[in-house]
Coordinates of C-alpha atoms in Angstrom, one line a residue:
X1 CA 157.7 83.1 113.1
X2 CA 155.1 81.6 110.9
X3 CA 151.5 82.1 112.2
X4 CA 149.7 78.8 111.8
X5 CA 146.2 79.8 112.5
X6 CA 143.2 79.0 110.4
X7 CA 140.2 81.3 109.8
X8 CA 137.9 78.5 111.0
X9 CA 139.7 78.5 114.4
X10 CA 139.2 82.3 114.7
X11 CA 135.6 81.9 113.8
X12 CA 135.2 79.3 116.5
X13 CA 137.0 81.4 119.1
X14 CA 134.8 84.5 118.3
X15 CA 131.6 82.4 118.4
X16 CA 132.4 81.0 121.9
X17 CA 133.5 84.4 123.2
X18 CA 130.2 85.9 122.0
X19 CA 127.9 83.1 123.2
X20 CA 129.9 82.2 126.4
X21 CA 128.9 78.7 125.5
X22 CA 130.5 75.9 123.5
X23 CA 127.1 74.3 122.8
X24 CA 125.5 77.5 121.5
X25 CA 128.6 78.3 119.5
X26 CA 128.7 74.9 117.9
X27 CA 125.1 75.1 116.9
X28 CA 125.6 78.5 115.4
X29 CA 128.5 77.2 113.3
X30 CA 126.7 74.0 112.4
X31 CA 129.5 71.8 113.8
X32 CA 129.7 69.3 116.6
X33 CA 131.0 70.4 120.1
X34 CA 134.0 68.0 119.8
X35 CA 134.9 69.7 116.5
X36 CA 134.6 73.1 118.0
X37 CA 136.7 72.1 121.0
X38 CA 139.5 70.8 118.7
X39 CA 139.5 74.2 116.9
X40 CA 139.9 76.1 120.2
X41 CA 142.6 73.7 121.4
X42 CA 144.5 74.1 118.1
X43 CA 144.3 77.9 118.5
X44 CA 145.5 77.8 122.1
X45 CA 148.4 75.6 121.1
X46 CA 149.4 78.0 118.3
X47 CA 149.3 80.9 120.7
X48 CA 150.7 79.0 123.7
X49 CA 148.0 80.7 125.8
X50 CA 144.8 79.5 127.4
X51 CA 141.9 81.6 126.0
X52 CA 138.9 80.5 128.1
X53 CA 138.2 79.6 131.7
X54 CA 135.7 76.7 131.6
X55 CA 133.6 75.5 134.4
X56 CA 130.5 73.3 134.5
X57 CA 128.3 76.4 134.6
X58 CA 130.0 79.1 132.5
X59 CA 132.7 79.9 129.9
X60 CA 134.6 83.1 130.2
X61 CA 137.6 84.7 128.6
X62 CA 141.0 84.7 130.2
X63 CA 143.0 88.0 130.1
X64 CA 144.9 86.7 127.1
X65 CA 141.5 85.7 125.5
X66 CA 140.1 89.2 126.0
X67 CA 143.2 90.7 124.4
X68 CA 143.1 88.3 121.5
X69 CA 139.4 88.8 120.9
X70 CA 139.9 92.4 119.9
X71 CA 142.5 91.5 117.3
X72 CA 140.7 88.4 116.1
X73 CA 137.5 90.4 115.4
X74 CA 139.5 93.0 113.6
X75 CA 141.2 90.4 111.5
X76 CA 137.9 88.7 110.5
X77 CA 136.3 92.1 109.7
X78 CA 139.2 93.1 107.5
X79 CA 139.2 89.7 105.8
X80 CA 135.5 90.0 105.0
X81 CA 136.0 93.5 103.6
X82 CA 138.9 92.3 101.5
X83 CA 136.8 89.5 100.1
X84 CA 133.9 91.8 99.3
X85 CA 136.1 94.4 97.7
X86 CA 137.7 91.8 95.4
X87 CA 134.3 90.3 94.5
X88 CA 132.8 93.7 93.8
X89 CA 135.9 94.8 91.9
X90 CA 136.0 91.7 89.7
X91 CA 132.2 92.0 89.0
X92 CA 132.7 95.6 88.0
X93 CA 135.7 94.8 85.8
X94 CA 133.7 92.1 84.1
X95 CA 130.9 94.5 83.3
X96 CA 131.0 96.0 79.9
X97 CA 128.3 97.3 77.6
X98 CA 128.3 97.6 73.8
X99 CA 125.7 99.9 72.3
X100 CA 125.3 100.4 68.5
X101 CA 123.7 103.6 67.3
X102 CA 123.4 105.8 64.3
X103 CA 125.8 108.7 64.2
X104 CA 123.2 111.4 65.0
X105 CA 122.5 109.6 68.3
X106 CA 126.2 109.0 69.0
X107 CA 127.1 112.6 68.4
X108 CA 124.1 114.5 69.9
X109 CA 122.4 112.3 72.5
X110 CA 124.7 109.6 73.8
X111 CA 127.2 112.0 75.4
X112 CA 124.5 113.6 77.4
X113 CA 123.4 110.2 78.7
X114 CA 126.9 108.8 79.3
X115 CA 128.0 111.6 81.5
X116 CA 125.6 110.8 84.5
X117 CA 126.0 107.0 83.6
X118 CA 129.7 107.3 84.1
X119 CA 129.3 108.8 87.5
X120 CA 127.0 105.9 88.7
X121 CA 128.9 103.2 86.8
X122 CA 132.5 104.3 86.9
X123 CA 134.0 100.9 86.3
X124 CA 131.7 99.8 83.4
X125 CA 133.5 99.7 80.1
X126 CA 131.3 101.1 77.3
X127 CA 132.0 100.4 73.6
X128 CA 130.1 102.4 71.0
X129 CA 129.4 101.2 67.5
X130 CA 128.4 104.4 65.7
X131 CA 127.7 103.3 62.1
X132 CA 125.0 103.4 59.5
X133 CA 121.5 102.1 60.3
X134 CA 122.2 98.9 58.4
X135 CA 125.5 98.3 60.3
X136 CA 123.8 99.0 63.6
X137 CA 121.1 96.5 62.8
X138 CA 123.7 93.9 61.8
X139 CA 125.7 94.5 65.0
X140 CA 122.6 93.7 67.1
X141 CA 121.7 90.8 64.9
X142 CA 125.1 89.2 65.3
X143 CA 125.2 89.8 69.0
X144 CA 128.2 92.2 68.8
X145 CA 126.1 94.9 70.5
X146 CA 123.9 94.4 73.6
X147 CA 121.3 96.7 72.1
X148 CA 121.1 99.5 69.5
X149 CA 119.4 102.8 68.8
X150 CA 118.1 102.8 65.3
X151 CA 115.3 103.8 62.9
X152 CA 115.2 100.5 61.0
X153 CA 114.7 96.9 62.3
X154 CA 110.9 97.0 63.0
X155 CA 110.3 94.5 60.1
X156 CA 113.0 92.1 61.2
X157 CA 111.6 88.8 62.6
X158 CA 114.6 88.2 65.0
X159 CA 114.7 91.8 66.3
X160 CA 112.6 93.5 69.0
X161 CA 112.0 97.1 68.0
X162 CA 110.7 99.5 70.7
X163 CA 109.6 102.7 69.1
X164 CA 110.3 105.7 71.4
X165 CA 109.7 108.7 69.2
X166 CA 109.2 109.9 65.6
X167 CA 111.9 112.2 64.3
X168 CA 111.0 114.6 61.5
X169 CA 113.3 115.6 58.6
X170 CA 114.2 119.3 58.1
X171 CA 115.4 121.2 55.1
X172 CA 118.8 122.7 56.0
X173 CA 120.1 125.6 54.0
X174 CA 122.4 128.7 54.3
X175 CA 120.7 131.5 56.2
X176 CA 120.8 133.7 53.1
X177 CA 119.1 131.1 50.9
X178 CA 115.7 132.4 49.3
X179 CA 113.8 129.5 50.9
X180 CA 115.0 130.5 54.3
X181 CA 112.3 133.2 54.3
X182 CA 109.6 130.6 54.5
X183 CA 108.5 129.2 57.9
X184 CA 107.7 125.8 56.3
X185 CA 108.5 124.2 52.9
X186 CA 106.8 121.6 50.7
X187 CA 108.4 119.1 48.5
X188 CA 107.6 121.0 45.3
X189 CA 109.5 124.1 46.6
X190 CA 112.7 122.0 46.6
X191 CA 112.4 121.1 42.9
X192 CA 115.3 122.4 41.0
X193 CA 117.5 122.9 44.1
X194 CA 121.0 121.5 44.3
X195 CA 120.9 118.9 47.1
X196 CA 123.6 117.8 49.5
X197 CA 122.8 114.2 50.3
X198 CA 124.1 111.3 52.3
X199 CA 125.2 108.3 50.3
X200 CA 122.7 105.9 48.6
X201 CA 123.7 103.2 51.1
X202 CA 122.3 105.2 54.0
X203 CA 119.0 104.5 55.6
X204 CA 118.3 108.3 55.6
X205 CA 118.8 108.3 51.8
X206 CA 116.2 105.6 51.3
X207 CA 113.5 107.5 53.2
X208 CA 114.3 110.7 51.2
X209 CA 114.3 108.9 47.8
X210 CA 110.9 107.4 48.6
X211 CA 109.5 110.8 49.4
X212 CA 110.9 112.4 46.2
X213 CA 109.4 109.5 44.2
X214 CA 106.1 111.3 44.5
X215 CA 107.3 114.6 43.3
X216 CA 107.1 115.4 39.5
X217 CA 110.3 117.3 39.4
X218 CA 113.1 115.9 41.6
X219 CA 115.9 118.1 43.0
X220 CA 119.4 117.4 41.6
X221 CA 121.8 115.6 44.0
X222 CA 124.9 117.7 43.5
X223 CA 127.0 116.5 46.4
X224 CA 127.0 113.2 48.3
X225 CA 128.7 112.4 51.6
X226 CA 128.9 109.3 53.7
X227 CA 127.9 111.1 57.0
X228 CA 125.5 113.7 58.1
X229 CA 128.2 115.8 59.5
X230 CA 129.8 116.1 56.1
X231 CA 126.5 117.2 54.6
X232 CA 126.1 119.9 57.2
X233 CA 129.6 121.2 56.5
X234 CA 128.8 121.5 52.8
X235 CA 125.5 123.3 53.5
X236 CA 127.3 125.7 55.8
X237 CA 129.7 126.4 52.9
X238 CA 126.7 127.5 50.8
X239 CA 126.9 124.6 48.3
X240 CA 123.2 123.5 48.6
X241 CA 120.3 122.3 50.6
X242 CA 120.2 119.1 52.7
X243 CA 117.3 117.0 54.1
X244 CA 118.5 115.8 57.5
X245 CA 116.9 114.3 60.6
X246 CA 116.2 116.8 63.4
X247 CA 118.5 115.1 65.9
X248 CA 121.5 115.6 63.7
X249 CA 121.1 119.3 64.0
X250 CA 120.6 119.5 67.7
X251 CA 124.2 120.4 68.6
X252 CA 125.6 121.2 65.1
X253 CA 128.5 123.7 65.7
X254 CA 127.8 125.5 62.4
X255 CA 126.8 129.2 62.0
X256 CA 125.0 130.6 59.0
X257 CA 122.6 127.8 58.5
X258 CA 118.8 127.5 59.1
X259 CA 116.5 124.5 59.2
X260 CA 112.8 124.5 58.0
X261 CA 110.2 121.8 58.4
X262 CA 109.1 120.1 55.2
X263 CA 105.4 119.4 54.9
X264 CA 103.0 117.8 52.4
X265 CA 103.8 115.2 53.3
X266 CA 105.8 115.3 56.5
X267 CA 108.8 113.0 56.4
X268 CA 109.8 111.4 59.6
X269 CA 111.5 108.2 60.9
X270 CA 110.7 106.0 63.9
X271 CA 113.6 106.0 66.4
X272 CA 113.7 103.3 68.9
X273 CA 115.7 100.7 70.8
X274 CA 116.5 97.4 69.1
X275 CA 117.7 94.2 70.6
X276 CA 117.9 90.5 69.6
X277 CA 114.6 88.9 70.3
X278 CA 114.6 87.1 73.6
X279 CA 117.9 88.5 74.8
X280 CA 118.1 89.6 78.4
X281 CA 120.4 92.6 79.0
X282 CA 122.9 92.5 81.9
X283 CA 122.2 95.0 84.6
X284 CA 124.8 97.5 83.3
X285 CA 123.4 97.4 79.8
X286 CA 119.8 97.5 81.0
X287 CA 120.5 100.7 83.0
X288 CA 122.1 102.4 80.0
X289 CA 119.3 101.3 77.7
X290 CA 116.8 102.8 80.2
X291 CA 118.7 106.1 80.3
X292 CA 118.7 106.3 76.5
X293 CA 115.0 105.4 76.5
X294 CA 114.2 108.2 78.9
X295 CA 116.4 110.8 77.1
X296 CA 114.8 110.0 73.7
X297 CA 111.2 110.0 75.0
X298 CA 111.8 113.3 76.9
X299 CA 113.3 114.9 73.8
X300 CA 110.4 113.6 71.7
X301 CA 107.9 115.2 74.0
X302 CA 109.7 118.5 73.9
X303 CA 109.7 118.5 70.1
X304 CA 105.9 117.7 70.1
X305 CA 105.3 120.6 72.5
X306 CA 107.2 123.0 70.3
X307 CA 105.2 121.9 67.3
X308 CA 102.0 122.3 69.2

């Protein structure tokens, strides 16, 4: 048998049962009393039972009405839960975040941030664009990424650059290398060394080239790789010395290498969050951005404390 009952009729029935008054129930539902009465009559006809005893002084439930009230309330509660579940589920499925970051952040910092983020946002889809600094900047500029973590972009008119920390560069070498005996190194001490370097298209390479421009005798770039991980592998194999950002070495799974600070002058890069100027992040992206902000700033403070 088809059940021909509308939710508005159930709402009317429950309202009258709770208020024990047609007038009060109609006011609460923002309808007229005749409209409310029609809903109750339709419901009673569908059930073929009288649900209320009505006198001039009071309204009370019949035995059939008392029985039906229990089920009617349960139906409406379940319906509300179903609607909320669908709404929340659709909202969560619609949420996605795209973050662009340089490989050193993607490999060494982002996994630590995403682990707790995944627990608090289990249904948010996260896309990671882990590319060169120039590609990260372009991803944010084109709107492909919600935001980025980068060390270039501060000079771009359409980009907001929020500096979070300054990351120094270290000279990375095999543990048996003669320079490994020094606590710190200067640029002159690297003269004549065979260097392992990232490619000339890298933002890291630009910073290193600018620093070496002030040194009379420049080291020879013997090996060139596209990514920092490749440079570390070559250093671990004993093929040369590399100048790499500190974050890239944080979780490097290589044995037999050491890193030494380079001074006179100190080479560092400003690491920060970049976003398209005027763009407002959605809640899921804003939460992830804040988590990365906190992680970078905390790490920066720890590095400063170690140096002090």
